[in-house]
mmCIF file of C-alpha atoms and ligand atoms in Angstrom:
data_model
loop_
_atom_site.group_PDB
_atom_site.id
_atom_site.type_symbol
_atom_site.label_atom_id
_atom_site.label_comp_id
_atom_site.label_asym_id
_atom_site.label_seq_id
_atom_site.Cartn_x
_atom_site.Cartn_y
_atom_site.Cartn_z
ATOM 1 C CA MET H 1 96.494 67.165 105.445
ATOM 2 C CA SER H 2 100.233 67.517 105.323
ATOM 3 C CA THR H 3 102.229 69.614 107.772
ATOM 4 C CA PRO H 4 104.070 71.878 107.828
ATOM 5 C CA ARG H 5 102.059 73.816 105.260
ATOM 6 C CA ILE H 6 101.278 77.377 104.308
ATOM 7 C CA GLU H 7 97.643 78.230 103.738
ATOM 8 C CA VAL H 8 97.254 80.986 101.194
ATOM 9 C CA ASP H 9 93.911 82.760 101.090
ATOM 10 C CA LEU H 10 93.774 83.967 97.502
ATOM 11 C CA ASN H 11 90.623 86.008 98.157
ATOM 12 C CA LYS H 12 92.569 88.108 100.652
ATOM 13 C CA ILE H 13 95.343 88.675 98.128
ATOM 14 C CA ARG H 14 92.785 89.689 95.475
ATOM 15 C CA ASP H 15 91.147 92.039 97.994
ATOM 16 C CA ASN H 16 94.445 93.589 99.077
ATOM 17 C CA THR H 17 95.544 94.113 95.491
ATOM 18 C CA ARG H 18 92.209 95.667 94.568
ATOM 19 C CA THR H 19 92.351 98.025 97.547
ATOM 20 C CA VAL H 20 95.896 99.173 96.740
ATOM 21 C CA VAL H 21 95.114 99.434 93.000
ATOM 22 C CA GLU H 22 91.960 101.537 93.537
ATOM 23 C CA ARG H 23 93.705 103.901 95.936
ATOM 24 C CA LEU H 24 96.707 104.413 93.640
ATOM 25 C CA LYS H 25 94.501 104.826 90.580
ATOM 26 C CA THR H 26 93.338 108.165 91.993
ATOM 27 C CA ARG H 27 97.011 109.261 91.785
ATOM 28 C CA GLY H 28 97.481 107.981 88.253
ATOM 29 C CA ILE H 29 99.725 105.181 89.488
ATOM 30 C CA SER H 30 99.443 101.585 88.344
ATOM 31 C CA VAL H 31 100.500 98.577 90.391
ATOM 32 C CA THR H 32 103.017 95.954 89.337
ATOM 33 C CA GLY H 33 102.592 92.916 91.594
ATOM 34 C CA VAL H 34 105.879 91.563 92.967
ATOM 35 C CA THR H 35 105.948 87.795 93.387
ATOM 36 C CA LYS H 36 109.478 87.131 94.667
ATOM 37 C CA ALA H 37 108.444 86.526 98.293
ATOM 38 C CA VAL H 38 106.227 83.652 97.144
ATOM 39 C CA CYS H 39 108.870 82.312 94.719
ATOM 40 C CA GLY H 40 106.658 83.188 91.756
ATOM 41 C CA LEU H 41 103.726 81.048 92.889
ATOM 42 C CA PRO H 42 101.388 81.292 89.879
ATOM 43 C CA ALA H 43 98.126 81.289 91.898
ATOM 44 C CA VAL H 44 99.281 84.283 93.941
ATOM 45 C CA ALA H 45 100.438 86.040 90.771
ATOM 46 C CA GLN H 46 97.041 85.391 89.175
ATOM 47 C CA ALA H 47 95.284 86.720 92.301
ATOM 48 C CA MET H 48 97.312 89.953 91.975
ATOM 49 C CA LEU H 49 96.259 90.246 88.325
ATOM 50 C CA ASP H 50 92.634 89.496 89.255
ATOM 51 C CA GLY H 51 92.879 92.334 91.773
ATOM 52 C CA GLY H 52 93.951 94.776 89.072
ATOM 53 C CA ALA H 53 97.757 94.652 88.928
ATOM 54 C CA VAL H 54 98.799 95.653 85.386
ATOM 55 C CA GLY H 55 101.734 93.271 85.343
ATOM 56 C CA LEU H 56 104.076 91.216 87.485
ATOM 57 C CA ALA H 57 107.680 91.524 88.572
ATOM 58 C CA ASP H 58 110.140 89.133 90.140
ATOM 59 C CA ALA H 59 113.810 89.222 91.060
ATOM 60 C CA ARG H 60 114.680 85.733 89.796
ATOM 61 C CA ILE H 61 114.386 84.336 86.315
ATOM 62 C CA ALA H 62 113.545 80.875 87.702
ATOM 63 C CA ASN H 63 110.402 82.369 89.250
ATOM 64 C CA VAL H 64 109.500 84.149 86.020
ATOM 65 C CA ARG H 65 109.836 80.885 84.132
ATOM 66 C CA LYS H 66 107.505 79.249 86.647
ATOM 67 C CA LEU H 67 104.916 81.950 85.908
ATOM 68 C CA ARG H 68 105.302 81.495 82.154
ATOM 69 C CA ALA H 69 105.112 77.703 82.476
ATOM 70 C CA ALA H 70 101.781 78.152 84.303
ATOM 71 C CA GLY H 71 100.470 79.979 81.236
ATOM 72 C CA LEU H 72 100.616 83.598 82.443
ATOM 73 C CA THR H 73 100.970 85.891 79.440
ATOM 74 C CA CYS H 74 100.903 89.298 81.176
ATOM 75 C CA PRO H 75 103.955 91.587 81.091
ATOM 76 C CA ILE H 76 106.586 90.294 83.537
ATOM 77 C CA THR H 77 109.523 92.469 84.504
ATOM 78 C CA LEU H 78 112.788 91.269 86.008
ATOM 79 C CA ILE H 79 113.489 93.688 88.883
ATOM 80 C CA ARG H 80 116.990 92.490 89.736
ATOM 81 C CA THR H 81 119.807 93.517 87.404
ATOM 82 C CA PRO H 82 120.158 90.527 85.051
ATOM 83 C CA MET H 83 123.110 88.179 85.397
ATOM 84 C CA LEU H 84 125.245 88.091 82.271
ATOM 85 C CA SER H 85 124.919 84.300 82.318
ATOM 86 C CA GLN H 86 121.109 84.548 82.055
ATOM 87 C CA VAL H 87 120.503 87.203 79.403
ATOM 88 C CA ASP H 88 119.022 84.722 76.918
ATOM 89 C CA GLN H 89 116.457 83.519 79.456
ATOM 90 C CA VAL H 90 115.678 87.113 80.450
ATOM 91 C CA VAL H 91 114.943 88.128 76.887
ATOM 92 C CA GLN H 92 112.913 84.987 76.342
ATOM 93 C CA SER H 93 110.683 85.336 79.428
ATOM 94 C CA CYS H 94 110.527 89.060 80.220
ATOM 95 C CA GLU H 95 109.419 92.011 78.108
ATOM 96 C CA VAL H 96 111.348 94.410 80.293
ATOM 97 C CA SER H 97 114.128 94.290 82.888
ATOM 98 C CA TYR H 98 115.560 96.760 85.395
ATOM 99 C CA ASN H 99 119.191 97.538 84.684
ATOM 100 C CA THR H 100 122.166 99.362 86.099
ATOM 101 C CA GLU H 101 125.133 98.065 84.054
ATOM 102 C CA ILE H 102 125.759 98.931 80.418
ATOM 103 C CA VAL H 103 127.590 95.611 79.876
ATOM 104 C CA ALA H 104 124.436 93.728 80.923
ATOM 105 C CA ILE H 105 122.298 95.932 78.686
ATOM 106 C CA ALA H 106 124.608 95.262 75.732
ATOM 107 C CA ALA H 107 124.382 91.519 76.391
ATOM 108 C CA LEU H 108 120.576 91.740 76.569
ATOM 109 C CA ALA H 109 120.574 93.682 73.292
ATOM 110 C CA ALA H 110 122.671 90.994 71.596
ATOM 111 C CA ALA H 111 120.384 88.258 72.976
ATOM 112 C CA ALA H 112 117.299 90.169 71.805
ATOM 113 C CA ILE H 113 118.737 90.577 68.302
ATOM 114 C CA ARG H 114 119.477 86.824 68.166
ATOM 115 C CA ARG H 115 115.781 86.239 68.913
ATOM 116 C CA GLY H 116 114.529 88.968 66.600
ATOM 117 C CA ARG H 117 113.102 90.924 69.513
ATOM 118 C CA VAL H 118 113.472 94.276 71.197
ATOM 119 C CA HIS H 119 113.941 94.059 74.961
ATOM 120 C CA GLY H 120 112.667 96.898 77.170
ATOM 121 C CA ILE H 121 115.059 98.559 79.615
ATOM 122 C CA ILE H 122 114.176 100.452 82.770
ATOM 123 C CA LEU H 123 117.159 102.175 84.301
ATOM 124 C CA MET H 124 117.305 101.946 88.073
ATOM 125 C CA VAL H 125 118.585 105.104 89.719
ATOM 126 C CA GLU H 126 120.282 105.188 93.126
ATOM 127 C CA MET H 127 118.265 107.504 95.368
ATOM 128 C CA GLY H 128 119.479 106.627 98.841
ATOM 129 C CA ASP H 129 118.933 102.907 99.408
ATOM 130 C CA GLN H 130 122.570 102.173 98.481
ATOM 131 C CA ARG H 131 121.622 98.917 96.820
ATOM 132 C CA GLU H 132 121.328 98.783 93.015
ATOM 133 C CA GLY H 133 121.179 101.923 90.955
ATOM 134 C CA ILE H 134 122.944 104.267 88.562
ATOM 135 C CA LEU H 135 124.122 107.510 90.180
ATOM 136 C CA PRO H 136 121.776 110.317 89.074
ATOM 137 C CA GLU H 137 124.651 112.251 87.466
ATOM 138 C CA ASN H 138 125.465 109.265 85.222
ATOM 139 C CA LEU H 139 121.888 108.522 84.180
ATOM 140 C CA GLY H 140 121.780 110.793 81.120
ATOM 141 C CA ALA H 141 124.908 109.335 79.528
ATOM 142 C CA ILE H 142 123.780 105.734 80.074
ATOM 143 C CA ALA H 143 120.253 106.494 78.841
ATOM 144 C CA GLN H 144 121.760 107.944 75.670
ATOM 145 C CA GLN H 145 123.795 104.775 75.071
ATOM 146 C CA VAL H 146 120.659 102.630 75.562
ATOM 147 C CA VAL H 147 118.678 104.738 73.119
ATOM 148 C CA GLN H 148 121.372 104.296 70.470
ATOM 149 C CA MET H 149 121.681 100.536 70.988
ATOM 150 C CA PRO H 150 119.767 98.240 68.606
ATOM 151 C CA GLY H 151 117.921 95.349 70.291
ATOM 152 C CA VAL H 152 116.861 97.324 73.356
ATOM 153 C CA ALA H 153 114.414 100.172 73.964
ATOM 154 C CA LEU H 154 114.488 102.614 76.855
ATOM 155 C CA LYS H 155 111.126 102.212 78.594
ATOM 156 C CA GLY H 156 111.582 104.095 81.797
ATOM 157 C CA ILE H 157 113.435 104.859 84.971
ATOM 158 C CA GLY H 158 112.866 103.668 88.505
ATOM 159 C CA ALA H 159 114.138 103.867 92.049
ATOM 160 C CA ASN H 160 114.066 101.588 95.058
ATOM 161 C CA PHE H 161 113.866 102.376 98.747
ATOM 162 C CA ALA H 162 114.039 100.838 102.194
ATOM 163 C CA CYS H 163 115.483 97.511 101.076
ATOM 164 C CA LEU H 164 119.135 97.604 102.121
ATOM 165 C CA SER H 165 119.462 100.806 104.090
ATOM 166 C CA GLY H 166 115.968 101.234 105.508
ATOM 167 C CA ILE H 167 115.871 104.720 103.969
ATOM 168 C CA ALA H 168 112.266 105.562 103.156
ATOM 169 C CA PRO H 169 111.329 107.635 100.115
ATOM 170 C CA THR H 170 110.464 111.299 100.647
ATOM 171 C CA ALA H 171 108.556 113.894 98.646
ATOM 172 C CA ALA H 172 111.959 115.374 97.713
ATOM 173 C CA THR H 173 113.389 112.106 96.340
ATOM 174 C CA MET H 174 110.176 111.457 94.383
ATOM 175 C CA SER H 175 110.351 114.933 92.917
ATOM 176 C CA ASP H 176 114.051 114.376 92.036
ATOM 177 C CA LEU H 177 113.070 111.171 90.225
ATOM 178 C CA CYS H 178 110.433 113.053 88.219
ATOM 179 C CA ASP H 179 113.033 115.718 87.326
ATOM 180 C CA LEU H 180 115.394 112.982 86.171
ATOM 181 C CA ALA H 181 112.657 111.610 83.895
ATOM 182 C CA ASN H 182 112.207 115.065 82.371
ATOM 183 C CA GLU H 183 115.954 115.593 81.966
ATOM 184 C CA THR H 184 116.436 112.174 80.389
ATOM 185 C CA GLU H 185 113.671 112.896 77.881
ATOM 186 C CA GLY H 186 115.194 116.286 77.171
ATOM 187 C CA ARG H 187 118.511 114.631 76.393
ATOM 188 C CA CYS H 188 117.446 111.398 74.677
ATOM 189 C CA GLY H 189 114.199 112.226 72.959
ATOM 190 C CA PRO H 190 111.925 109.253 73.477
ATOM 191 C CA PHE H 191 109.089 109.500 75.913
ATOM 192 C CA ILE H 192 109.888 107.786 79.219
ATOM 193 C CA GLU H 193 106.783 105.624 79.568
ATOM 194 C CA THR H 194 107.377 104.288 83.048
ATOM 195 C CA VAL H 195 108.509 106.215 86.086
ATOM 196 C CA SER H 196 108.485 103.559 88.785
ATOM 197 C CA GLY H 197 108.648 105.270 92.159
ATOM 198 C CA GLY H 198 109.550 102.286 94.313
ATOM 199 C CA ASN H 199 108.048 99.458 96.319
ATOM 200 C CA SER H 200 105.581 98.993 99.188
ATOM 201 C CA SER H 201 107.528 101.512 101.280
ATOM 202 C CA ASN H 202 106.284 104.286 98.937
ATOM 203 C CA LEU H 203 102.604 103.726 99.627
ATOM 204 C CA PRO H 204 102.170 105.910 102.729
ATOM 205 C CA LEU H 205 103.975 108.750 100.933
ATOM 206 C CA VAL H 206 102.203 108.629 97.585
ATOM 207 C CA LEU H 207 98.811 108.279 99.258
ATOM 208 C CA SER H 208 99.410 111.322 101.441
ATOM 209 C CA ASP H 209 101.247 113.571 98.964
ATOM 210 C CA PRO H 210 99.340 114.684 95.871
ATOM 211 C CA SER H 211 102.410 116.264 94.218
ATOM 212 C CA ILE H 212 104.027 113.054 92.899
ATOM 213 C CA SER H 213 103.538 114.198 89.333
ATOM 214 C CA ARG H 214 105.287 111.791 86.974
ATOM 215 C CA ILE H 215 105.370 108.657 89.115
ATOM 216 C CA ASN H 216 103.039 106.267 87.291
ATOM 217 C CA ASP H 217 104.039 102.826 88.622
ATOM 218 C CA LEU H 218 104.830 101.185 91.940
ATOM 219 C CA ARG H 219 106.154 97.653 92.378
ATOM 220 C CA VAL H 220 104.232 96.244 95.312
ATOM 221 C CA GLY H 221 104.876 92.935 97.046
ATOM 222 C CA GLU H 222 104.852 93.053 100.832
ATOM 223 C CA THR H 223 101.855 95.345 101.314
ATOM 224 C CA ILE H 224 99.671 93.192 99.065
ATOM 225 C CA LEU H 225 100.862 89.935 100.616
ATOM 226 C CA LEU H 226 100.980 90.905 104.292
ATOM 227 C CA GLY H 227 98.964 94.130 104.598
ATOM 228 C CA VAL H 228 101.789 96.064 106.257
ATOM 229 C CA ASP H 229 104.019 99.073 105.645
ATOM 230 C CA PRO H 230 107.518 97.567 105.394
ATOM 231 C CA VAL H 231 109.261 100.590 106.914
ATOM 232 C CA SER H 232 107.284 100.801 110.157
ATOM 233 C CA GLY H 233 105.909 97.269 110.172
ATOM 234 C CA ASP H 234 102.510 98.871 110.901
ATOM 235 C CA ARG H 235 99.391 97.206 109.629
ATOM 236 C CA LEU H 236 97.536 99.150 106.981
ATOM 237 C CA LYS H 237 93.867 99.556 107.718
ATOM 238 C CA GLY H 238 91.617 98.121 105.048
ATOM 239 C CA LEU H 239 94.090 95.360 104.143
ATOM 240 C CA HIS H 240 94.158 91.732 105.274
ATOM 241 C CA ALA H 241 97.238 90.832 107.328
ATOM 242 C CA ASP H 242 96.362 87.142 107.402
ATOM 243 C CA ALA H 243 96.453 85.997 103.792
ATOM 244 C CA PHE H 244 99.254 83.555 104.740
ATOM 245 C CA THR H 245 99.260 81.168 107.706
ATOM 246 C CA LEU H 246 101.986 78.703 108.598
ATOM 247 C CA ILE H 247 100.683 75.496 110.130
ATOM 248 C CA ALA H 248 102.998 73.232 112.109
ATOM 249 C CA GLU H 249 102.366 69.991 113.930
ATOM 250 C CA VAL H 250 102.853 69.297 117.634
ATOM 251 C CA ILE H 251 105.215 66.351 118.177
ATOM 252 C CA GLU H 252 105.844 66.488 121.924
ATOM 253 C CA THR H 253 104.105 68.003 124.951
ATOM 254 C CA GLU H 254 106.064 66.729 127.948
ATOM 255 C CA SER H 255 107.542 68.984 130.602
ATOM 256 C CA LYS H 256 111.293 68.859 131.092
ATOM 257 C CA PRO H 257 113.191 69.486 134.295
ATOM 258 C CA VAL H 258 114.818 72.885 133.961
ATOM 259 C CA PRO H 259 118.595 72.374 133.756
ATOM 260 C CA SER H 260 120.763 73.942 136.385
ATOM 261 C CA PRO H 261 121.929 77.350 135.116
ATOM 262 C CA ASP H 262 125.523 76.224 135.793
ATOM 263 C CA CYS H 263 125.430 73.919 132.769
ATOM 264 C CA LEU H 264 124.081 76.577 130.414
ATOM 265 C CA VAL H 265 126.211 78.792 128.241
ATOM 266 C CA ASP H 266 123.560 81.035 126.774
ATOM 267 C CA ALA H 267 122.354 83.760 129.175
ATOM 268 C CA ALA H 268 119.260 84.459 127.093
ATOM 269 C CA LEU H 269 118.274 80.797 127.270
ATOM 270 C CA ILE H 270 118.695 80.776 131.053
ATOM 271 C CA ARG H 271 116.316 83.748 131.321
ATOM 272 C CA ARG H 272 113.766 82.095 129.038
ATOM 273 C CA LEU H 273 113.894 78.775 130.883
ATOM 274 C CA ARG H 274 113.424 80.549 134.238
ATOM 275 C CA LEU H 275 110.420 82.308 132.796
ATOM 276 C CA VAL H 276 108.952 79.031 131.660
ATOM 277 C CA SER H 277 109.687 77.147 134.869
ATOM 278 C CA ASN H 278 108.012 79.926 136.873
ATOM 279 C CA GLY H 279 104.833 79.641 134.860
ATOM 280 C CA ASP H 280 103.600 76.515 136.639
ATOM 281 C CA ASP H 281 100.589 75.931 134.407
ATOM 282 C CA ALA H 282 102.594 76.245 131.168
ATOM 283 C CA THR H 283 103.123 73.240 128.905
ATOM 284 C CA ARG H 284 106.302 72.816 126.960
ATOM 285 C CA VAL H 285 105.435 71.983 123.366
ATOM 286 C CA ILE H 286 107.603 71.007 120.415
ATOM 287 C CA LEU H 287 106.526 71.791 116.857
ATOM 288 C CA ALA H 288 108.052 69.979 113.883
ATOM 289 C CA ILE H 289 109.513 73.041 112.198
ATOM 290 C CA GLY H 290 112.817 74.858 112.615
ATOM 291 C CA HIS H 291 115.457 77.207 111.275
ATOM 292 C CA GLN H 292 115.733 75.122 108.124
ATOM 293 C CA ASP H 293 112.126 75.985 107.250
ATOM 294 C CA THR H 294 111.687 79.644 108.076
ATOM 295 C CA ASP H 295 112.946 82.731 109.911
ATOM 296 C CA ILE H 296 111.855 81.769 113.425
ATOM 297 C CA SER H 297 112.267 85.340 114.707
ATOM 298 C CA GLY H 298 109.642 86.440 112.172
ATOM 299 C CA LEU H 299 106.889 84.186 113.516
ATOM 300 C CA SER H 300 103.968 85.419 115.631
ATOM 301 C CA LEU H 301 102.831 82.568 117.847
ATOM 302 C CA PRO H 302 99.203 82.286 118.950
ATOM 303 C CA LEU H 303 98.182 84.216 122.061
ATOM 304 C CA GLY H 304 99.346 82.452 125.224
ATOM 305 C CA CYS H 305 102.392 80.867 123.565
ATOM 306 C CA THR H 306 105.985 81.982 124.143
ATOM 307 C CA LEU H 307 109.013 80.980 122.129
ATOM 308 C CA ILE H 308 111.629 79.122 124.153
ATOM 309 C CA GLY H 309 113.974 78.393 121.290
ATOM 310 C CA ALA H 310 114.500 76.656 117.980
ATOM 311 C CA THR H 311 117.023 74.428 116.269
ATOM 312 C CA SER H 312 117.228 73.344 112.650
ATOM 313 C CA ASP H 313 114.152 71.074 112.889
ATOM 314 C CA HIS H 314 112.444 71.824 116.239
ATOM 315 C CA LEU H 315 110.548 74.804 117.583
ATOM 316 C CA VAL H 316 110.131 74.712 121.359
ATOM 317 C CA ILE H 317 107.439 76.878 122.915
ATOM 318 C CA SER H 318 105.637 77.199 126.198
ATOM 319 C CA ALA H 319 101.866 77.197 125.948
ATOM 320 C CA HIS H 320 99.830 78.841 128.687
ATOM 321 C CA GLN H 321 96.594 77.580 127.252
ATOM 322 C CA LYS H 322 95.013 74.156 127.285
ATOM 323 C CA ARG H 323 97.703 71.540 126.658
ATOM 324 C CA PRO H 324 97.811 70.831 122.912
ATOM 325 C CA GLN H 325 97.648 67.179 121.848
ATOM 326 C CA VAL H 326 100.434 65.420 120.021
ATOM 327 C CA GLY H 327 99.393 65.453 116.363
ATOM 328 C CA SER H 328 97.393 68.669 116.673
ATOM 329 C CA GLU H 329 98.186 71.703 114.554
ATOM 330 C CA MET H 330 99.282 75.173 115.543
ATOM 331 C CA ARG H 331 98.661 78.193 113.316
ATOM 332 C CA VAL H 332 101.374 80.826 113.157
ATOM 333 C CA ARG H 333 101.634 84.179 111.374
ATOM 334 C CA MET H 334 104.732 85.156 109.418
ATOM 335 C CA ASN H 335 106.477 88.448 108.680
ATOM 336 C CA TYR H 336 108.070 89.043 105.264
ATOM 337 C CA SER H 337 111.335 87.303 106.052
ATOM 338 C CA ALA H 338 109.593 84.259 107.552
ATOM 339 C CA LEU H 339 107.182 84.078 104.598
ATOM 340 C CA MET H 340 109.930 84.332 102.012
ATOM 341 C CA GLN H 341 111.975 81.540 103.589
ATOM 342 C CA ALA H 342 108.986 79.308 104.258
ATOM 343 C CA MET H 343 107.784 79.643 100.668
ATOM 344 C CA ALA H 344 111.209 78.490 99.484
ATOM 345 C CA ALA H 345 111.447 75.595 101.960
ATOM 346 C CA PRO H 346 111.184 72.248 100.170
ATOM 347 C CA ASP H 347 109.354 70.518 103.049
ATOM 348 C CA ILE H 348 106.544 73.041 103.376
ATOM 349 C CA GLU H 349 103.516 72.448 101.212
ATOM 350 C CA THR H 350 101.304 75.240 99.955
ATOM 351 C CA LYS H 351 97.539 74.940 100.262
ATOM 352 C CA LEU H 352 95.482 77.384 98.231
ATOM 353 C CA LEU H 353 92.152 78.616 99.556
ATOM 354 C CA HIS H 354 89.558 80.097 97.183
ATOM 355 C CA ASP H 355 91.437 79.053 94.074
ATOM 356 C CA TRP H 356 89.332 80.107 91.089
ATOM 357 C CA ALA H 357 91.281 77.728 88.896
ATOM 358 C CA ILE H 358 89.604 74.922 90.866
ATOM 359 C CA THR H 359 86.217 76.400 91.841
ATOM 360 C CA GLN H 360 85.796 78.383 88.575
ATOM 361 C CA VAL H 361 83.370 80.598 90.464
ATOM 362 C CA PRO H 362 84.645 84.088 91.123
ATOM 363 C CA PRO H 363 83.192 85.223 94.466
ATOM 364 C CA PRO H 364 81.283 88.523 94.536
ATOM 365 C CA ARG H 365 83.416 91.653 94.682
ATOM 366 C CA THR H 366 83.770 92.959 98.174
ATOM 367 C CA LYS H 367 83.686 96.672 98.839
ATOM 368 C CA VAL H 368 87.031 98.399 98.449
ATOM 369 C CA GLN H 369 88.255 99.501 101.838
ATOM 370 C CA ARG H 370 89.803 102.837 102.679
ATOM 371 C CA LEU H 371 93.523 102.383 103.085
ATOM 372 C CA ALA H 372 95.078 104.085 106.094
ATOM 373 C CA LEU H 373 97.878 103.521 108.552
ATOM 374 C CA ILE H 374 96.716 102.205 111.903
HETATM 375 C C1 PLP Q 401 111.526 93.350 96.273
HETATM 376 C C2 PLP Q 401 111.460 94.495 95.380
HETATM 377 C C3 PLP Q 401 110.256 95.202 95.241
HETATM 378 C C4 PLP Q 401 109.022 94.876 96.052
HETATM 379 O O1 PLP Q 401 109.228 95.261 97.387
HETATM 380 P P1 PLP Q 401 108.053 95.129 98.470
HETATM 381 O O2 PLP Q 401 108.615 95.799 99.675
HETATM 382 O O3 PLP Q 401 107.802 93.685 98.651
HETATM 383 O O4 PLP Q 401 106.881 95.852 97.924
HETATM 384 C C5 PLP Q 401 110.221 96.238 94.324
HETATM 385 N N1 PLP Q 401 111.314 96.571 93.605
HETATM 386 C C6 PLP Q 401 112.487 95.940 93.720
HETATM 387 C C7 PLP Q 401 113.629 96.339 92.885
HETATM 388 C C8 PLP Q 401 112.604 94.869 94.616
HETATM 389 O O5 PLP Q 401 113.781 94.242 94.728
#
């Protein structure tokens, strides 16, 4: 089997999606599965749909095209403001896109008219994250322009949290978003179908606060993929945190004399090397993976292993367990940043476990777990 590779347990992604979907259903909220961290890998997207996601969303049109090329016909939303240079592709592949710029919306409208279509627009409102979004006071005027523009239809409004600034959503911001939906309808007429409250960072809030009246959609990636709350990094009980495993191969296991600290420039490295040299029974191991493949700081090594350092193609660790053999494999867990980079790395293969497309036998439904912060 080839290394490095990422093993993806599709059953765990189906389970996680189902758990999140069932819990949000009690709040009248549907789940849009976000596939950007897996570069629009169709099998993961399909697992999200199998688990009950009503549609998919991705930030990049190349990923959306990958999903369409794999035969997925569900609604797919572009969640990054479209580039002017890509409006034709956006209209071709996505029913709906999130927007913040009237010039992009006008270009989408023109592209939609050329294709004889109507493209759906969700207006993203800035509610504290300081990334994309229309200022709340400008929303009404822009919504009105969208409503009057042929080729596009106003489908909803949305907000995003905890991406750039780390600011988590609150009951007050959710209530403000609902008010904005009401005000926009009051001003523009058409019913705002979608009020998309945010991403994985909203889950703890919407599950604990019953007053999130008009929020009827969340765009969920990280919590489904990794079973964690992105704000705290805490695992969520009832979700699998091990749907993805990175597997790297051991290429060297020899000890090295610790260099004299006088020749070293990096104080942190000196400390780490001292630590390793003091652990007399530790083996120094090199794995064939490096900064070019993933975010090394986002890896969780197996118990008994400590990171010494990494370069573009090597990961050097000290192993306090039985000395691994050259050619053996080491299994490593990834956080969101490590996963996202590893999925995009050209030298890392993806191995799908429990792929229905191959087995054609859906496994029995497992019981939906209670979702709680642990
Ligand atoms: C990435 C992204 C999401 C999904 O975020 P997760 O934390 O992975 O759930 C949702 N909405 C927007 C606009 C995004 O960019």
